[in-house]
CSV table of C-alpha atoms and ligand atoms in Angstrom, one decimal:
chain,number,residue,atom,x,y,z
F,1,MET,CA,24.7,-0.1,5.0
F,2,GLN,CA,27.1,1.9,2.9
F,3,SER,CA,26.0,5.3,1.7
F,4,GLU,CA,26.2,4.2,-2.0
F,5,GLN,CA,23.9,1.3,-1.2
F,6,ASN,CA,21.4,3.5,0.6
F,7,GLU,CA,21.3,5.7,-2.5
F,8,LEU,CA,20.9,2.7,-4.7
F,9,VAL,CA,17.8,1.4,-2.9
F,10,THR,CA,16.1,4.7,-2.3
F,11,ARG,CA,16.4,6.7,-5.6
F,12,ILE,CA,13.5,5.8,-7.9
F,13,GLY,CA,13.4,8.5,-10.6
F,14,PRO,CA,13.8,7.9,-14.3
F,15,GLY,CA,17.2,6.4,-15.1
F,16,THR,CA,17.9,5.1,-11.7
F,17,ALA,CA,18.5,1.4,-11.0
F,18,CYS,CA,15.8,1.1,-8.3
F,19,GLY,CA,13.5,3.1,-10.4
F,20,ALA,CA,13.9,0.6,-13.2
F,21,LEU,CA,13.0,-2.2,-10.7
F,22,MET,CA,9.9,-0.4,-9.4
F,23,ARG,CA,8.8,0.2,-13.0
F,24,ARG,CA,8.4,-3.6,-13.4
F,25,TYR,CA,5.3,-3.6,-11.2
F,26,TRP,CA,1.8,-2.1,-11.6
F,27,GLN,CA,1.7,0.8,-9.2
F,28,PRO,CA,-1.4,2.4,-7.7
F,29,VAL,CA,-1.8,5.9,-9.1
F,30,ALA,CA,-5.2,7.0,-7.8
F,31,LEU,CA,-8.3,5.9,-5.9
F,32,LEU,CA,-11.4,5.5,-8.1
F,33,ASP,CA,-13.0,7.7,-5.4
F,34,GLU,CA,-10.9,10.6,-6.8
F,35,PHE,CA,-13.0,10.5,-10.0
F,36,ASP,CA,-16.3,10.2,-8.1
F,37,PRO,CA,-18.1,13.6,-8.0
F,38,ARG,CA,-19.6,12.6,-4.6
F,39,PHE,CA,-16.2,13.1,-3.1
F,40,ASP,CA,-14.7,15.7,-5.5
F,41,PRO,CA,-17.4,17.8,-7.3
F,42,HIS,CA,-14.7,19.2,-9.7
F,43,VAL,CA,-14.4,15.9,-11.5
F,44,ALA,CA,-18.0,15.9,-12.6
F,45,ALA,CA,-17.2,18.5,-15.3
F,46,ARG,CA,-13.5,17.9,-15.6
F,47,PRO,CA,-12.1,14.5,-14.7
F,48,VAL,CA,-8.4,15.5,-14.8
F,49,LYS,CA,-5.8,15.1,-12.1
F,50,PRO,CA,-2.1,15.9,-12.0
F,51,VAL,CA,-0.2,13.0,-10.4
F,52,ARG,CA,3.4,12.3,-9.5
F,53,LEU,CA,4.6,8.7,-9.7
F,54,LEU,CA,8.2,7.4,-9.6
F,55,GLY,CA,9.5,10.9,-9.9
F,56,GLU,CA,7.5,11.6,-13.1
F,57,SER,CA,5.0,14.4,-13.5
F,58,LEU,CA,1.9,13.0,-15.3
F,59,VAL,CA,-1.8,13.7,-15.9
F,60,LEU,CA,-4.5,11.2,-15.2
F,61,PHE,CA,-7.8,11.8,-17.0
F,62,ARG,CA,-10.9,10.1,-18.2
F,63,ASP,CA,-12.2,10.7,-21.7
F,64,GLY,CA,-15.8,11.0,-22.8
F,65,ALA,CA,-16.0,7.2,-23.4
F,66,GLY,CA,-15.0,6.6,-19.7
F,67,ARG,CA,-11.4,5.4,-20.6
F,68,PHE,CA,-8.6,6.4,-18.3
F,69,GLY,CA,-5.4,7.9,-19.7
F,70,LEU,CA,-2.1,8.6,-18.0
F,71,ILE,CA,0.2,10.8,-20.0
F,72,GLU,CA,3.2,13.0,-19.5
F,73,ARG,CA,2.2,16.3,-18.0
F,74,ALA,CA,4.3,18.6,-20.2
F,75,CYS,CA,2.8,19.2,-23.6
F,76,PRO,CA,5.1,17.8,-26.3
F,77,HIS,CA,4.6,21.0,-28.4
F,78,ARG,CA,6.3,23.6,-26.2
F,79,GLY,CA,5.9,22.2,-22.7
F,80,ALA,CA,2.7,23.9,-21.3
F,81,ASP,CA,1.0,22.1,-18.4
F,82,LEU,CA,-1.6,19.6,-19.6
F,83,ALA,CA,-3.0,19.5,-16.0
F,84,PHE,CA,-4.9,22.6,-17.2
F,85,GLY,CA,-6.0,20.9,-20.4
F,86,ARG,CA,-9.5,20.9,-21.8
F,87,CYS,CA,-11.1,17.6,-21.2
F,88,GLU,CA,-13.0,16.6,-24.3
F,89,GLU,CA,-14.9,13.7,-25.7
F,90,GLY,CA,-12.0,12.0,-27.3
F,91,GLY,CA,-9.1,13.2,-25.2
F,92,LEU,CA,-7.2,16.0,-23.5
F,93,ARG,CA,-6.5,19.3,-25.3
F,94,CYS,CA,-3.7,21.7,-24.5
F,95,PRO,CA,-5.1,25.2,-24.0
F,96,PHE,CA,-1.9,26.8,-25.4
F,97,HIS,CA,-2.3,25.9,-29.2
F,98,GLY,CA,-5.0,23.3,-29.1
F,99,TRP,CA,-3.1,20.1,-29.6
F,100,LYS,CA,-5.2,17.2,-28.5
F,101,PHE,CA,-4.2,13.8,-27.1
F,102,ALA,CA,-6.0,10.5,-26.8
F,103,VAL,CA,-5.7,8.3,-23.6
F,104,ASP,CA,-2.9,6.3,-25.3
F,105,GLY,CA,-0.9,9.5,-26.1
F,106,THR,CA,-1.9,9.6,-29.8
F,107,CYS,CA,-1.8,13.2,-31.1
F,108,LEU,CA,-5.3,13.7,-32.6
F,109,GLU,CA,-5.2,17.4,-33.7
F,110,THR,CA,-2.8,20.3,-34.2
F,111,PRO,CA,-5.3,22.9,-35.1
F,112,ALA,CA,-2.9,25.8,-35.5
F,113,GLU,CA,-1.0,24.0,-38.3
F,114,PRO,CA,-1.7,24.5,-42.0
F,115,LEU,CA,-4.6,22.5,-43.5
F,116,GLY,CA,-3.2,19.1,-44.6
F,117,SER,CA,-0.4,19.1,-42.0
F,118,THR,CA,0.7,15.6,-41.0
F,119,LEU,CA,2.6,16.7,-37.9
F,120,CYS,CA,0.1,14.8,-35.7
F,121,GLN,CA,1.4,11.5,-37.1
F,122,ARG,CA,4.9,12.3,-36.0
F,123,VAL,CA,4.1,13.4,-32.5
F,124,ARG,CA,3.2,11.1,-29.6
F,125,GLN,CA,2.8,12.0,-26.0
F,126,ARG,CA,4.4,9.5,-23.6
F,127,SER,CA,1.5,7.5,-22.1
F,128,TYR,CA,1.2,4.6,-19.7
F,129,PRO,CA,-1.5,1.8,-19.4
F,130,VAL,CA,-4.0,2.1,-16.6
F,131,GLN,CA,-6.2,-0.6,-15.1
F,132,GLU,CA,-8.8,-0.5,-12.3
F,133,LYS,CA,-8.7,-3.1,-9.6
F,134,ALA,CA,-10.5,-3.1,-6.2
F,135,GLY,CA,-11.3,0.6,-6.3
F,136,VAL,CA,-7.8,1.6,-7.3
F,137,LEU,CA,-6.3,2.7,-10.6
F,138,PHE,CA,-3.0,1.0,-11.3
F,139,ALA,CA,-0.4,2.2,-13.8
F,140,TRP,CA,2.3,0.4,-15.6
F,141,LEU,CA,5.4,2.5,-16.2
F,142,GLY,CA,7.5,-0.3,-17.5
F,143,PRO,CA,9.9,0.0,-20.4
F,144,ASP,CA,9.0,-0.5,-24.0
F,145,GLY,CA,9.5,-4.1,-25.1
F,146,VAL,CA,8.7,-5.6,-21.6
F,147,ALA,CA,5.3,-7.1,-21.2
F,148,ALA,CA,3.3,-5.8,-18.2
F,149,PRO,CA,3.0,-8.5,-15.4
F,150,SER,CA,-0.3,-9.6,-14.0
F,151,LEU,CA,-1.5,-8.7,-10.5
F,152,PRO,CA,-1.8,-11.8,-8.3
F,153,SER,CA,-5.2,-13.3,-7.5
F,154,PHE,CA,-5.0,-12.1,-4.0
F,155,ASP,CA,-8.1,-11.9,-1.8
F,156,CYS,CA,-8.0,-8.1,-2.0
F,157,PHE,CA,-8.3,-8.2,-5.8
F,158,VAL,CA,-10.9,-11.0,-5.9
F,159,ALA,CA,-13.4,-9.7,-3.3
F,160,PRO,CA,-16.5,-8.0,-4.6
F,161,ALA,CA,-16.9,-4.2,-4.2
F,162,SER,CA,-19.3,-4.8,-1.3
F,163,HIS,CA,-16.5,-6.5,0.7
F,164,SER,CA,-13.6,-4.3,-0.2
F,165,PHE,CA,-12.6,-0.7,0.5
F,166,ALA,CA,-9.5,1.2,-0.5
F,167,PHE,CA,-8.0,4.4,0.9
F,168,LYS,CA,-4.7,6.2,0.7
F,169,GLY,CA,-2.5,8.7,2.4
F,170,LEU,CA,0.7,10.7,1.7
F,171,TRP,CA,3.8,10.3,3.8
F,172,HIS,CA,6.7,12.7,3.6
F,173,CYS,CA,9.4,10.1,3.3
F,174,ASN,CA,11.1,7.7,1.0
F,175,TRP,CA,9.2,4.5,0.0
F,176,LEU,CA,11.6,2.0,1.5
F,177,GLN,CA,11.4,3.2,5.1
F,178,ALA,CA,7.6,3.4,4.7
F,179,PHE,CA,7.5,-0.3,3.7
F,180,GLU,CA,10.0,-1.4,6.3
F,181,VAL,CA,7.6,-0.5,9.1
F,182,GLY,CA,5.2,-3.0,7.8
F,183,ILE,CA,7.7,-5.9,7.9
F,184,ASP,CA,8.8,-5.1,11.5
F,185,PRO,CA,6.7,-7.3,13.7
F,186,ALA,CA,8.3,-6.0,17.0
F,187,HIS,CA,7.0,-2.5,16.8
F,188,PRO,CA,3.3,-2.9,17.7
F,189,SER,CA,4.3,-3.9,21.2
F,190,PHE,CA,5.8,-0.4,21.6
F,191,LEU,CA,4.7,2.1,19.0
F,192,HIS,CA,1.0,1.1,19.2
F,193,ARG,CA,0.9,0.3,22.9
F,194,TYR,CA,-2.1,1.4,24.9
F,195,LEU,CA,-1.5,1.7,28.6
F,196,GLN,CA,-5.0,0.6,29.3
F,197,ASP,CA,-7.4,-1.7,27.3
F,198,ALA,CA,-10.6,-0.3,26.0
F,199,SER,CA,-13.6,-2.4,25.2
F,200,MET,CA,-13.0,-5.1,22.7
F,201,ALA,CA,-15.6,-4.0,20.2
F,202,ASP,CA,-14.9,-6.0,17.2
F,203,ASP,CA,-15.5,-3.2,14.8
F,204,GLU,CA,-13.5,-1.7,12.0
F,205,ALA,CA,-13.5,1.9,13.3
F,206,TYR,CA,-10.4,3.8,12.3
F,207,GLY,CA,-7.3,3.0,14.3
F,208,ARG,CA,-8.9,0.1,16.3
F,209,GLN,CA,-6.5,-2.3,14.8
F,210,PHE,CA,-5.0,-3.6,18.0
F,211,ARG,CA,-8.2,-3.1,20.1
F,212,ALA,CA,-10.0,-6.1,18.7
F,213,ALA,CA,-9.8,-9.5,20.3
F,214,SER,CA,-7.4,-12.2,19.2
F,215,VAL,CA,-8.9,-15.4,18.0
F,216,GLY,CA,-8.9,-17.9,20.8
F,217,GLU,CA,-9.0,-17.7,24.6
F,218,ALA,CA,-6.6,-17.6,27.6
F,219,ASP,CA,-8.1,-19.2,30.7
F,220,GLY,CA,-11.6,-18.9,29.3
F,221,GLU,CA,-11.1,-15.2,28.6
F,222,ARG,CA,-10.8,-13.3,25.3
F,223,TRP,CA,-7.9,-11.0,25.2
F,224,PRO,CA,-7.6,-7.7,23.3
F,225,MET,CA,-4.6,-7.6,21.0
F,226,THR,CA,-3.5,-4.5,22.9
F,227,ARG,CA,-3.0,-6.6,26.1
F,228,VAL,CA,-1.1,-9.3,24.2
F,229,MET,CA,1.1,-6.8,22.5
F,230,ARG,CA,1.8,-4.9,25.8
F,231,GLU,CA,2.4,-7.8,28.1
F,232,PHE,CA,4.4,-10.0,25.6
F,233,HIS,CA,6.8,-7.6,23.9
F,234,ARG,CA,9.7,-9.9,23.1
F,235,PRO,CA,8.5,-11.8,20.1
F,236,GLU,CA,10.1,-14.7,18.3
F,237,ILE,CA,10.1,-13.7,14.6
F,238,ARG,CA,10.2,-16.4,11.9
F,239,PHE,CA,9.8,-16.1,8.2
F,240,GLU,CA,9.7,-18.3,5.2
F,241,ALA,CA,9.4,-17.7,1.4
F,242,LEU,CA,6.1,-19.1,0.0
F,243,ALA,CA,7.3,-18.0,-3.4
F,244,GLU,CA,10.2,-15.9,-4.5
F,245,GLY,CA,9.5,-12.5,-3.1
F,246,LEU,CA,6.5,-13.6,-0.9
F,247,LEU,CA,7.5,-14.0,2.7
F,248,ARG,CA,5.3,-15.3,5.4
F,249,LEU,CA,6.1,-13.8,8.8
F,250,THR,CA,5.2,-15.7,11.9
F,251,THR,CA,5.5,-13.8,15.1
F,252,LEU,CA,5.3,-15.8,18.3
F,253,ARG,CA,4.6,-14.4,21.7
F,254,PRO,CA,4.7,-17.2,24.3
F,255,MET,CA,2.2,-16.2,27.0
F,256,THR,CA,2.2,-19.2,29.4
F,257,ASP,CA,3.5,-22.7,29.3
F,258,GLU,CA,0.3,-23.6,27.6
F,259,LEU,CA,-0.5,-20.6,25.4
F,260,THR,CA,1.3,-18.8,22.6
F,261,HIS,CA,0.1,-15.8,20.6
F,262,VAL,CA,0.6,-16.2,16.9
F,263,ARG,CA,0.5,-13.4,14.4
F,264,VAL,CA,0.8,-14.3,10.8
F,265,THR,CA,1.4,-11.6,8.2
F,266,GLN,CA,2.8,-11.5,4.7
F,267,ALA,CA,5.4,-9.4,2.8
F,268,MET,CA,5.1,-9.2,-0.9
F,269,PHE,CA,8.0,-7.8,-2.9
F,270,PRO,CA,8.6,-5.0,-3.6
F,271,ALA,CA,6.4,-3.0,-1.2
F,272,THR,CA,3.2,-4.7,-0.1
F,273,PHE,CA,2.3,-6.2,3.2
F,274,VAL,CA,-0.8,-8.1,4.2
F,275,ILE,CA,-1.9,-8.1,7.9
F,276,PRO,CA,-5.0,-8.9,9.9
F,277,LEU,CA,-7.2,-5.9,11.0
F,278,SER,CA,-9.6,-8.1,13.0
F,279,GLU,CA,-10.9,-11.6,13.0
F,280,THR,CA,-12.7,-11.1,9.7
F,281,ILE,CA,-11.0,-8.2,8.0
F,282,THR,CA,-7.5,-8.1,6.3
F,283,ILE,CA,-5.5,-5.1,5.2
F,284,THR,CA,-3.3,-5.2,2.1
F,285,GLN,CA,-1.1,-2.2,2.1
F,286,MET,CA,1.1,-1.0,-0.9
F,287,HIS,CA,3.8,1.7,-0.7
F,288,VAL,CA,4.0,3.7,-3.8
F,289,PRO,CA,7.0,6.0,-4.5
F,290,VAL,CA,5.7,9.4,-5.5
F,291,ASP,CA,9.3,10.7,-5.8
F,292,ASP,CA,12.4,10.0,-3.6
F,293,THR,CA,10.9,11.8,-0.6
F,294,HIS,CA,7.2,11.2,-0.8
F,295,THR,CA,5.2,8.0,-0.6
F,296,TYR,CA,1.5,7.1,-0.9
F,297,TRP,CA,0.3,4.1,1.1
F,298,TYR,CA,-2.7,2.4,-0.4
F,299,SER,CA,-4.7,0.2,1.9
F,300,PHE,CA,-7.2,-2.4,0.6
F,301,PHE,CA,-9.6,-3.7,3.3
F,302,THR,CA,-11.1,-7.1,2.6
F,303,SER,CA,-13.9,-8.6,4.6
F,304,PHE,CA,-14.2,-12.4,4.9
F,305,ALA,CA,-17.6,-12.0,6.6
F,306,GLY,CA,-20.3,-9.5,5.8
F,307,PRO,CA,-20.1,-6.4,3.6
F,308,LEU,CA,-18.1,-3.5,4.8
F,309,ASP,CA,-19.6,-0.2,5.8
F,310,LYS,CA,-17.7,1.7,3.3
F,311,GLU,CA,-19.4,5.0,3.8
F,312,ALA,CA,-18.4,5.0,7.5
F,313,MET,CA,-14.8,3.7,6.8
F,314,ARG,CA,-14.3,6.5,4.2
F,315,ALA,CA,-15.8,9.2,6.4
F,316,GLN,CA,-13.5,8.2,9.4
F,317,ARG,CA,-10.5,8.4,7.2
F,318,LEU,CA,-11.4,11.5,5.2
F,319,ALA,CA,-11.6,13.3,8.6
F,320,CYS,CA,-7.8,12.8,9.0
F,321,VAL,CA,-6.6,14.1,5.6
F,322,ARG,CA,-6.8,17.1,3.3
F,323,LEU,CA,-8.0,16.6,-0.3
F,324,PRO,CA,-7.4,16.5,-3.1
F,325,ASP,CA,-4.0,14.9,-2.3
F,326,TYR,CA,-4.8,12.9,0.9
F,327,VAL,CA,-2.3,14.8,3.0
F,328,PRO,CA,-2.6,14.0,6.7
F,329,LEU,CA,-3.7,16.9,8.9
F,330,GLN,CA,-1.1,15.8,11.4
F,331,GLY,CA,2.6,15.9,10.6
F,332,ARG,CA,6.0,17.3,11.2
F,333,HIS,CA,4.5,20.8,11.1
F,334,ASN,CA,2.6,20.2,14.4
F,335,ASP,CA,4.8,17.5,16.0
F,336,TRP,CA,2.3,14.9,14.7
F,337,GLY,CA,-0.1,16.1,17.5
F,338,PHE,CA,2.3,14.9,20.3
F,339,ASN,CA,1.0,15.2,23.8
F,340,ALA,CA,3.5,14.5,26.6
F,341,GLU,CA,0.7,14.0,29.2
F,342,GLU,CA,-0.9,11.4,27.1
F,343,GLN,CA,2.5,9.7,26.7
F,344,GLN,CA,2.8,9.4,30.5
F,345,THR,CA,-0.7,8.2,31.2
F,346,ARG,CA,-2.4,6.6,28.2
F,347,THR,CA,-0.2,5.6,25.2
F,348,TYR,CA,3.4,4.7,24.8
F,349,LEU,CA,3.9,7.3,22.0
F,350,GLY,CA,1.5,10.1,22.9
F,351,MET,CA,0.0,10.8,19.5
F,352,GLY,CA,-3.6,9.8,20.1
F,353,GLU,CA,-5.5,6.6,20.5
F,354,ASP,CA,-7.8,6.8,17.6
F,355,ASP,CA,-5.6,6.6,14.6
F,356,ILE,CA,-2.7,4.1,14.8
F,357,ASN,CA,-1.8,5.1,11.2
F,358,LEU,CA,-0.5,8.3,12.7
F,359,HIS,CA,1.8,6.3,14.9
F,360,ASP,CA,3.4,4.7,11.9
F,361,GLN,CA,3.5,8.0,10.1
F,362,TRP,CA,5.5,9.5,12.9
F,363,ALA,CA,7.9,6.5,12.8
F,364,VAL,CA,8.6,6.8,9.1
F,365,GLU,CA,8.6,10.6,8.8
F,366,SER,CA,10.6,11.4,11.9
F,367,MET,CA,13.6,9.4,10.5
F,368,GLY,CA,14.0,12.2,7.9
F,369,GLU,CA,13.0,12.2,4.2
F,370,ILE,CA,15.5,9.5,3.4
F,371,GLN,CA,16.6,7.5,6.4
F,372,ASP,CA,20.4,7.6,6.7
F,373,ARG,CA,21.0,3.8,6.9
F,374,THR,CA,24.8,4.3,7.4
F,375,ARG,CA,24.0,5.2,11.0
F,376,GLU,CA,21.5,2.5,12.0
F,377,HIS,CA,22.1,-0.5,14.2
F,378,LEU,CA,20.0,-3.4,13.0
F,379,ALA,CA,18.9,-5.9,15.7
F,380,THR,CA,17.6,-9.4,15.8
F,381,SER,CA,14.0,-8.0,15.6
F,382,ASP,CA,15.0,-6.5,12.2
F,383,LYS,CA,15.6,-9.9,10.6
F,384,VAL,CA,12.8,-9.5,8.0
F,385,ILE,CA,14.0,-6.0,7.1
F,386,MET,CA,17.5,-7.5,6.5
F,387,ALA,CA,16.1,-10.3,4.3
F,388,ASN,CA,14.1,-7.9,2.3
F,389,ARG,CA,17.1,-5.6,1.7
F,390,ARG,CA,19.0,-8.6,0.4
F,391,THR,CA,16.1,-9.5,-2.0
F,392,LEU,CA,15.9,-5.8,-3.1
F,393,LEU,CA,19.6,-5.5,-3.9
F,394,LYS,CA,19.5,-8.8,-5.8
F,395,ALA,CA,16.4,-7.7,-7.7
F,396,ILE,CA,18.0,-4.5,-8.7
F,397,GLU,CA,20.9,-6.5,-10.2
F,398,THR,CA,18.5,-8.9,-11.9
F,399,VAL,CA,16.7,-6.0,-13.7
F,400,ARG,CA,20.0,-4.4,-14.5
F,401,ALA,CA,21.1,-7.7,-16.2
F,402,GLY,CA,17.8,-7.8,-18.2
F,403,GLY,CA,16.0,-10.4,-16.0
F,404,ARG,CA,12.6,-10.5,-14.5
F,405,PRO,CA,12.4,-9.6,-10.8
F,406,PRO,CA,10.5,-11.5,-8.1
F,407,LEU,CA,6.7,-11.4,-8.4
F,408,ALA,CA,6.6,-9.7,-11.7
F,409,LEU,CA,4.2,-12.5,-12.6
F,410,ASP,CA,3.0,-13.8,-15.9
F,411,ALA,CA,-0.8,-14.5,-16.2
F,412,GLN,CA,-0.5,-18.1,-15.2
F,413,ALA,CA,1.6,-17.5,-12.2
F,414,ALA,CA,-0.6,-14.6,-11.1
F,415,ALA,CA,-3.7,-16.8,-11.3
F,416,ALA,CA,-2.0,-19.4,-9.1
F,417,LEU,CA,-1.0,-16.9,-6.4
F,418,THR,CA,-3.9,-16.7,-4.0
F,419,GLY,CA,-4.5,-15.8,-0.4
F,420,PRO,CA,-2.3,-15.0,1.4
F,421,ASP,CA,-3.3,-16.0,5.0
F,422,THR,CA,-3.1,-13.7,7.9
F,423,ILE,CA,-4.2,-14.3,11.5
F,424,ASP,CA,-4.0,-13.2,15.1
F,425,CYS,CA,-4.7,-15.9,17.5
F,426,ILE,CA,-4.0,-17.3,21.0
F,427,ALA,CA,-3.0,-20.9,20.3
F,428,PRO,CA,-2.1,-23.9,22.4
F,429,ALA,CA,1.7,-23.7,22.8
F,430,GLU,CA,2.3,-27.3,21.7
F,431,ARG,CA,0.2,-27.1,18.5
F,432,TRP,CA,0.3,-23.5,17.6
F,433,ASN,CA,1.2,-24.3,14.0
F,434,GLU,CA,-1.9,-26.4,13.3
F,435,PHE,CA,-4.1,-24.0,15.3
F,436,TRP,CA,-3.4,-20.9,13.3
F,437,VAL,CA,-3.7,-22.8,10.0
F,438,ASP,CA,-7.2,-24.0,11.1
F,439,ALA,CA,-8.1,-20.5,12.3
F,440,ALA,CA,-7.1,-19.0,8.9
F,441,ALA,CA,-9.0,-21.7,7.1
F,442,ALA,CA,-12.1,-21.0,9.2
F,443,LYS,CA,-11.8,-17.3,8.3
F,444,ARG,CA,-11.6,-18.1,4.6
F,445,SER,CA,-14.5,-20.5,4.8
F,446,GLY,CA,-16.7,-17.7,6.0
F,447,ALA,CA,-16.2,-15.7,2.8
F,448,ALA,CA,-19.0,-16.7,0.3
F,449,TRP,CA,-17.3,-14.6,-2.4
F,450,LEU,CA,-14.2,-16.7,-2.1
F,451,HIS,CA,-16.1,-19.9,-2.9
F,452,ALA,CA,-17.7,-18.2,-5.9
F,453,ALA,CA,-14.3,-17.0,-7.1
F,454,ALA,CA,-12.8,-20.5,-6.6
F,455,SER,CA,-15.6,-22.2,-8.6
F,456,ALA,CA,-15.4,-19.6,-11.4
F,457,ALA,CA,-11.6,-20.2,-11.6
F,458,SER,CA,-12.1,-24.0,-11.8
F,459,VAL,CA,-14.7,-23.6,-14.5
F,460,ALA,CA,-12.3,-21.4,-16.4
F,461,ALA,CA,-9.5,-23.9,-16.0
F,462,ALA,CA,-11.7,-26.8,-17.1
F,463,GLU,CA,-12.8,-24.8,-20.2
F,464,ALA,CA,-9.2,-24.0,-21.0
F,465,ALA,CA,-8.3,-27.7,-20.7
F,466,ARG,CA,-11.0,-28.7,-23.2
Z,1,FES,S1,2.3,24.0,-25.8
Z,1,FES,FE1,0.6,22.6,-25.9
Z,1,FES,S2,-0.3,23.0,-27.8
Z,1,FES,FE2,1.4,24.4,-27.7
Z,2,FE2,FE1,2.5,0.0,12.8
């Protein structure tokens, strides 16, 4: 990749071409947990959080009526920091001269001005719409005059709160290299390799992603994913577009003449992947540019079987980060916890067995803040990364020319975009294609909430048709 092109696809601040593209999508800006006094006692009295998103400094707050507002952080009067504002019934008040702003940026009061002053009517703080979905607050930073798209009807957004859990973490690197790990189906055989298999407890403990069993059997035996990944490390990677910007990745690992391992994952433009965590749980992960050199991943866990033990999932993950910013305790400052002895005896990487997220963190952060793509050598196993970069470059041009980029969906298209399927399974070699489709369908049929959502959607469609 040319240096200019690398700049083009990585810079996302105001006024940049890629920033304009990323502003065409709803972006996660905080977990709802961050406004829950159980996890952050400060927000009980003062629900105000400074946030960075797409290179902009903003303040996210909740007013007395429970509405969320996302406004520019610098006060429009003389620029004092509204992150220190007084959170009041109807809005956020700057402590410097008392100017007060509603969640939509309306200036409500300028109390130092002469009685009868109409200055308020001429001042407006920049503000962005916020919506809550699946335990995450999403913001729309799109330009004036462009309608916000709708989020797709993906399982992660349809599942009830009992069956979904969201968490996030900060990575010290550019958004694109963070996303590119998730569309690289070859790396689990190496980066996440365990030299021995542990028990195949089918739980959702943190980091056990490749320790669960694959669906299906080999010679009457169930295999842990770790063993499949380790023993069959030369995958055949296929992909196809289910819609513009939605790629289904099928990764085949032929095991014997009779058996093939099939892993189906999805890549949703511009920065989301959907992967199986276990037989019954899916992870949808979004990569949100904080600025050019920081990225939040937001993961949505969706259960197609019973309710999730959210308290346990949260506690496991909170043990690995520092609040309030969800900064990992391990990182470049301590070599990501690298242990050379472990690398020789227990894991391929040597950064622990419990938290595979840390393995990915090392991969994306160790490249440097912005990967120098002029020096890389892309290989056959990078074919999805190449396809995604082509889509990205084209989408930047589309937005530049005033068009609508892939998956910036209108309400009707968003309602129609459901799923998407993911699976890990050991399939009969000659009919792996039907096998995984059946296995994915069986997973979906286990989700009672999915049937309820489907019948609600058909009732709504019937009513609309009347
Ligand atoms: S700087 Fe905020 S009110 Fe004056
Ligand atoms: Fe990974």
